């Protein structure tokens, strides 16, 4: 077992500044934002960024882990909701909001769901696992079509999130997700 040394105060400040600037840059420019610009805006060299985050995925995973973990926790909580289909819809809407944070994140998370080498895979897989429980619960209640899978719903969510960003005004993803859910109800 190896001991992890705590970060020095200056290293901790650099780490936090990098995360703040990455959050801003990814929000402004999408997941392909320049890492060099992030380092410059944080007041550090690119080597410092790479010491803390060896890859773009490592930086994104650090930024998104808490958000994705919260979505997994939300799915666990919704397993006791009295209306299974509404619980599933609520969870997918929250997940759509979380994955729509940065331009390009929808595609990245869709890819990460099937790429075990991705740093985002573990968080995405955990979300899919808990989402699967919500899907099964809605199917067992007779509220969701029996042939729908969690993977299909996640791909539909990613599609609605991407397409919703191209609709005028706010709430595009939510509108498209509501339309999708109308077609998913058990008959």
Short mmCIF file of the C-alpha atoms (twelve columns), coordinates in Angstrom:
data_MODEL
# 
_entry.id   MODEL 
# 
loop_
_atom_site.group_PDB 
_atom_site.id 
_atom_site.type_symbol 
_atom_site.label_atom_id 
_atom_site.label_alt_id 
_atom_site.label_comp_id 
_atom_site.label_asym_id 
_atom_site.label_seq_id 
_atom_site.Cartn_x 
_atom_site.Cartn_y 
_atom_site.Cartn_z 
_atom_site.pdbx_PDB_model_num 
ATOM 1   C CA . UNK A 1   0.000   0.000  0.000   1 
ATOM 2   C CA . UNK A 2   1.412   3.389  -0.952  1 
ATOM 3   C CA . UNK A 3   0.894   6.498  1.068   1 
ATOM 4   C CA . UNK A 4   -0.373  9.510  -0.826  1 
ATOM 5   C CA . UNK A 5   1.398   12.632 0.314   1 
ATOM 6   C CA . UNK A 6   -0.798  15.652 0.840   1 
ATOM 7   C CA . UNK A 7   -0.322  18.455 -1.673  1 
ATOM 8   C CA . UNK A 8   1.772   21.425 -0.716  1 
ATOM 9   C CA . UNK A 9   -0.259  24.617 -0.302  1 
ATOM 10  C CA . UNK A 10  1.028   26.130 -3.561  1 
ATOM 11  C CA . UNK A 11  0.343   22.907 -5.467  1 
ATOM 12  C CA . UNK A 12  -3.193  22.803 -4.021  1 
ATOM 13  C CA . UNK A 13  -3.791  26.421 -5.121  1 
ATOM 14  C CA . UNK A 14  -2.538  25.617 -8.643  1 
ATOM 15  C CA . UNK A 15  -4.761  22.539 -8.767  1 
ATOM 16  C CA . UNK A 16  -7.830  24.531 -7.701  1 
ATOM 17  C CA . UNK A 17  -7.080  27.377 -10.157 1 
ATOM 18  C CA . UNK A 18  -6.678  24.871 -12.969 1 
ATOM 19  C CA . UNK A 19  -10.062 23.336 -12.178 1 
ATOM 20  C CA . UNK A 20  -11.722 26.775 -12.030 1 
ATOM 21  C CA . UNK A 21  -10.223 27.838 -15.340 1 
ATOM 22  C CA . UNK A 22  -10.991 24.496 -16.966 1 
ATOM 23  C CA . UNK A 23  -14.624 24.849 -15.869 1 
ATOM 24  C CA . UNK A 24  -14.780 28.322 -17.438 1 
ATOM 25  C CA . UNK A 25  -12.943 27.340 -20.614 1 
ATOM 26  C CA . UNK A 26  -14.955 24.181 -21.226 1 
ATOM 27  C CA . UNK A 27  -18.183 26.140 -20.622 1 
ATOM 28  C CA . UNK A 28  -17.075 28.815 -23.113 1 
ATOM 29  C CA . UNK A 29  -15.369 26.684 -25.769 1 
ATOM 30  C CA . UNK A 30  -16.509 23.092 -25.227 1 
ATOM 31  C CA . UNK A 31  -14.491 20.027 -24.299 1 
ATOM 32  C CA . UNK A 32  -11.887 20.799 -26.962 1 
ATOM 33  C CA . UNK A 33  -10.861 24.060 -25.248 1 
ATOM 34  C CA . UNK A 34  -7.142  24.701 -25.395 1 
ATOM 35  C CA . UNK A 35  -5.267  23.182 -22.455 1 
ATOM 36  C CA . UNK A 36  -2.522  25.761 -23.002 1 
ATOM 37  C CA . UNK A 37  -5.086  28.548 -22.566 1 
ATOM 38  C CA . UNK A 38  -6.430  26.898 -19.416 1 
ATOM 39  C CA . UNK A 39  -2.921  26.760 -17.932 1 
ATOM 40  C CA . UNK A 40  -2.198  30.355 -18.954 1 
ATOM 41  C CA . UNK A 41  -5.476  31.633 -17.477 1 
ATOM 42  C CA . UNK A 42  -4.708  29.732 -14.267 1 
ATOM 43  C CA . UNK A 43  -1.313  31.446 -14.097 1 
ATOM 44  C CA . UNK A 44  0.707   28.239 -14.426 1 
ATOM 45  C CA . UNK A 45  2.741   26.517 -17.113 1 
ATOM 46  C CA . UNK A 46  1.419   23.701 -19.243 1 
ATOM 47  C CA . UNK A 47  3.764   21.315 -17.401 1 
ATOM 48  C CA . UNK A 48  1.946   22.082 -14.149 1 
ATOM 49  C CA . UNK A 49  -1.376  21.291 -15.800 1 
ATOM 50  C CA . UNK A 50  -0.015  17.973 -17.075 1 
ATOM 51  C CA . UNK A 51  1.471   17.081 -13.680 1 
ATOM 52  C CA . UNK A 52  -1.976  17.352 -12.146 1 
ATOM 53  C CA . UNK A 53  -3.954  16.099 -15.160 1 
ATOM 54  C CA . UNK A 54  -1.911  13.953 -17.559 1 
ATOM 55  C CA . UNK A 55  -4.666  13.969 -20.222 1 
ATOM 56  C CA . UNK A 56  -7.686  16.018 -21.239 1 
ATOM 57  C CA . UNK A 57  -9.885  13.119 -20.092 1 
ATOM 58  C CA . UNK A 58  -8.220  13.201 -16.668 1 
ATOM 59  C CA . UNK A 59  -9.075  16.882 -16.325 1 
ATOM 60  C CA . UNK A 60  -12.641 16.358 -17.517 1 
ATOM 61  C CA . UNK A 61  -13.071 13.331 -15.272 1 
ATOM 62  C CA . UNK A 62  -11.996 15.363 -12.254 1 
ATOM 63  C CA . UNK A 63  -14.437 18.142 -13.156 1 
ATOM 64  C CA . UNK A 64  -17.308 15.786 -13.870 1 
ATOM 65  C CA . UNK A 65  -16.880 13.014 -11.301 1 
ATOM 66  C CA . UNK A 66  -18.868 14.781 -8.571  1 
ATOM 67  C CA . UNK A 67  -21.602 15.695 -11.040 1 
ATOM 68  C CA . UNK A 68  -21.880 12.137 -12.334 1 
ATOM 69  C CA . UNK A 69  -21.674 10.639 -8.851  1 
ATOM 70  C CA . UNK A 70  -24.540 12.932 -7.831  1 
ATOM 71  C CA . UNK A 71  -26.598 11.578 -10.738 1 
ATOM 72  C CA . UNK A 72  -25.934 8.008  -9.608  1 
ATOM 73  C CA . UNK A 73  -27.016 8.974  -6.075  1 
ATOM 74  C CA . UNK A 74  -30.118 10.669 -7.490  1 
ATOM 75  C CA . UNK A 75  -31.028 7.425  -9.291  1 
ATOM 76  C CA . UNK A 76  -30.683 5.505  -6.017  1 
ATOM 77  C CA . UNK A 77  -33.000 7.990  -4.311  1 
ATOM 78  C CA . UNK A 78  -35.557 7.819  -7.120  1 
ATOM 79  C CA . UNK A 79  -35.872 4.047  -6.765  1 
ATOM 80  C CA . UNK A 80  -38.383 4.722  -3.984  1 
ATOM 81  C CA . UNK A 81  -40.414 7.280  -5.960  1 
ATOM 82  C CA . UNK A 82  -44.075 6.180  -6.138  1 
ATOM 83  C CA . UNK A 83  -44.273 6.735  -9.925  1 
ATOM 84  C CA . UNK A 84  -41.489 4.748  -11.621 1 
ATOM 85  C CA . UNK A 85  -41.792 6.325  -15.084 1 
ATOM 86  C CA . UNK A 86  -41.804 9.843  -13.651 1 
ATOM 87  C CA . UNK A 87  -38.765 8.906  -11.558 1 
ATOM 88  C CA . UNK A 88  -36.948 7.694  -14.665 1 
ATOM 89  C CA . UNK A 89  -37.903 10.826 -16.597 1 
ATOM 90  C CA . UNK A 90  -36.730 13.049 -13.741 1 
ATOM 91  C CA . UNK A 91  -33.411 11.240 -13.556 1 
ATOM 92  C CA . UNK A 92  -32.828 11.421 -17.304 1 
ATOM 93  C CA . UNK A 93  -33.671 15.131 -17.331 1 
ATOM 94  C CA . UNK A 94  -31.115 15.775 -14.581 1 
ATOM 95  C CA . UNK A 95  -28.554 13.655 -16.373 1 
ATOM 96  C CA . UNK A 96  -29.236 15.565 -19.575 1 
ATOM 97  C CA . UNK A 97  -28.572 18.815 -17.773 1 
ATOM 98  C CA . UNK A 98  -25.323 17.409 -16.357 1 
ATOM 99  C CA . UNK A 99  -24.057 16.130 -19.698 1 
ATOM 100 C CA . UNK A 100 -25.099 19.252 -21.562 1 
ATOM 101 C CA . UNK A 101 -22.806 21.466 -19.493 1 
ATOM 102 C CA . UNK A 102 -20.045 21.692 -22.094 1 
ATOM 103 C CA . UNK A 103 -20.319 21.569 -25.880 1 
ATOM 104 C CA . UNK A 104 -19.006 18.179 -26.963 1 
ATOM 105 C CA . UNK A 105 -19.600 16.513 -23.603 1 
ATOM 106 C CA . UNK A 106 -22.616 14.577 -24.878 1 
ATOM 107 C CA . UNK A 107 -20.480 12.851 -27.494 1 
ATOM 108 C CA . UNK A 108 -17.667 12.275 -25.009 1 
ATOM 109 C CA . UNK A 109 -19.928 10.623 -22.424 1 
ATOM 110 C CA . UNK A 110 -21.689 8.537  -25.098 1 
ATOM 111 C CA . UNK A 111 -18.287 7.240  -26.202 1 
ATOM 112 C CA . UNK A 112 -17.117 6.731  -22.605 1 
ATOM 113 C CA . UNK A 113 -20.064 4.434  -21.880 1 
ATOM 114 C CA . UNK A 114 -18.510 1.846  -24.183 1 
ATOM 115 C CA . UNK A 115 -14.790 2.546  -23.750 1 
ATOM 116 C CA . UNK A 116 -13.359 0.895  -20.655 1 
ATOM 117 C CA . UNK A 117 -10.041 2.691  -21.225 1 
ATOM 118 C CA . UNK A 118 -11.714 6.107  -20.840 1 
ATOM 119 C CA . UNK A 119 -11.170 7.878  -17.533 1 
ATOM 120 C CA . UNK A 120 -14.875 8.749  -17.622 1 
ATOM 121 C CA . UNK A 121 -15.956 5.119  -18.046 1 
ATOM 122 C CA . UNK A 122 -16.304 4.287  -14.338 1 
ATOM 123 C CA . UNK A 123 -18.520 7.285  -13.592 1 
ATOM 124 C CA . UNK A 124 -20.573 6.780  -16.745 1 
ATOM 125 C CA . UNK A 125 -20.919 3.053  -16.106 1 
ATOM 126 C CA . UNK A 126 -22.123 3.658  -12.530 1 
ATOM 127 C CA . UNK A 127 -24.743 6.082  -13.820 1 
ATOM 128 C CA . UNK A 128 -25.880 3.576  -16.444 1 
ATOM 129 C CA . UNK A 129 -26.062 0.820  -13.820 1 
ATOM 130 C CA . UNK A 130 -28.324 2.852  -11.527 1 
ATOM 131 C CA . UNK A 131 -30.325 4.079  -14.496 1 
ATOM 132 C CA . UNK A 132 -30.875 0.441  -15.465 1 
ATOM 133 C CA . UNK A 133 -32.547 -0.128 -12.102 1 
ATOM 134 C CA . UNK A 134 -34.916 2.763  -12.800 1 
ATOM 135 C CA . UNK A 135 -35.668 1.366  -16.272 1 
ATOM 136 C CA . UNK A 136 -36.406 -2.112 -14.901 1 
ATOM 137 C CA . UNK A 137 -38.607 -0.682 -12.166 1 
ATOM 138 C CA . UNK A 138 -40.667 1.305  -14.721 1 
ATOM 139 C CA . UNK A 139 -41.003 -1.792 -16.920 1 
ATOM 140 C CA . UNK A 140 -42.081 -3.972 -13.966 1 
ATOM 141 C CA . UNK A 141 -44.712 -1.364 -13.084 1 
ATOM 142 C CA . UNK A 142 -46.041 -1.614 -16.637 1 
ATOM 143 C CA . UNK A 143 -45.316 2.054  -17.286 1 
ATOM 144 C CA . UNK A 144 -42.471 1.626  -19.779 1 
ATOM 145 C CA . UNK A 145 -42.318 -0.452 -22.937 1 
ATOM 146 C CA . UNK A 146 -40.901 -3.879 -22.148 1 
ATOM 147 C CA . UNK A 147 -38.424 -3.787 -25.037 1 
ATOM 148 C CA . UNK A 148 -36.610 -0.584 -23.962 1 
ATOM 149 C CA . UNK A 149 -33.083 -0.857 -22.561 1 
ATOM 150 C CA . UNK A 150 -31.142 1.558  -20.393 1 
ATOM 151 C CA . UNK A 151 -28.497 1.857  -23.103 1 
ATOM 152 C CA . UNK A 152 -31.131 2.880  -25.643 1 
ATOM 153 C CA . UNK A 153 -32.529 5.483  -23.251 1 
ATOM 154 C CA . UNK A 154 -29.091 6.925  -22.608 1 
ATOM 155 C CA . UNK A 155 -28.428 7.186  -26.329 1 
ATOM 156 C CA . UNK A 156 -31.823 8.847  -26.820 1 
ATOM 157 C CA . UNK A 157 -30.968 11.235 -24.002 1 
ATOM 158 C CA . UNK A 158 -27.643 12.072 -25.632 1 
ATOM 159 C CA . UNK A 159 -29.432 12.667 -28.937 1 
ATOM 160 C CA . UNK A 160 -32.050 14.882 -27.273 1 
ATOM 161 C CA . UNK A 161 -29.353 16.790 -25.413 1 
ATOM 162 C CA . UNK A 162 -27.350 17.370 -28.577 1 
ATOM 163 C CA . UNK A 163 -30.392 18.287 -30.678 1 
ATOM 164 C CA . UNK A 164 -31.908 20.426 -27.915 1 
ATOM 165 C CA . UNK A 165 -28.844 22.636 -28.044 1 
ATOM 166 C CA . UNK A 166 -29.769 23.486 -31.628 1 
ATOM 167 C CA . UNK A 167 -33.328 24.602 -30.851 1 
ATOM 168 C CA . UNK A 168 -34.003 28.284 -30.253 1 
ATOM 169 C CA . UNK A 169 -34.436 29.346 -26.637 1 
ATOM 170 C CA . UNK A 170 -33.840 27.469 -23.408 1 
ATOM 171 C CA . UNK A 171 -35.286 24.079 -22.528 1 
ATOM 172 C CA . UNK A 172 -34.756 22.357 -25.874 1 
ATOM 173 C CA . UNK A 173 -33.413 19.141 -24.393 1 
ATOM 174 C CA . UNK A 174 -36.259 18.970 -21.857 1 
ATOM 175 C CA . UNK A 175 -38.839 19.436 -24.634 1 
ATOM 176 C CA . UNK A 176 -37.318 16.728 -26.804 1 
ATOM 177 C CA . UNK A 177 -36.970 14.359 -23.857 1 
ATOM 178 C CA . UNK A 178 -40.673 14.825 -23.045 1 
ATOM 179 C CA . UNK A 179 -41.543 13.972 -26.670 1 
ATOM 180 C CA . UNK A 180 -39.392 10.842 -26.513 1 
ATOM 181 C CA . UNK A 181 -41.056 9.726  -23.294 1 
ATOM 182 C CA . UNK A 182 -44.510 9.948  -24.857 1 
ATOM 183 C CA . UNK A 183 -43.420 7.274  -27.326 1 
ATOM 184 C CA . UNK A 184 -41.890 5.082  -24.607 1 
ATOM 185 C CA . UNK A 185 -44.969 4.621  -22.478 1 
ATOM 186 C CA . UNK A 186 -46.322 1.094  -22.317 1 
ATOM 187 C CA . UNK A 187 -49.543 0.727  -24.265 1 
# 
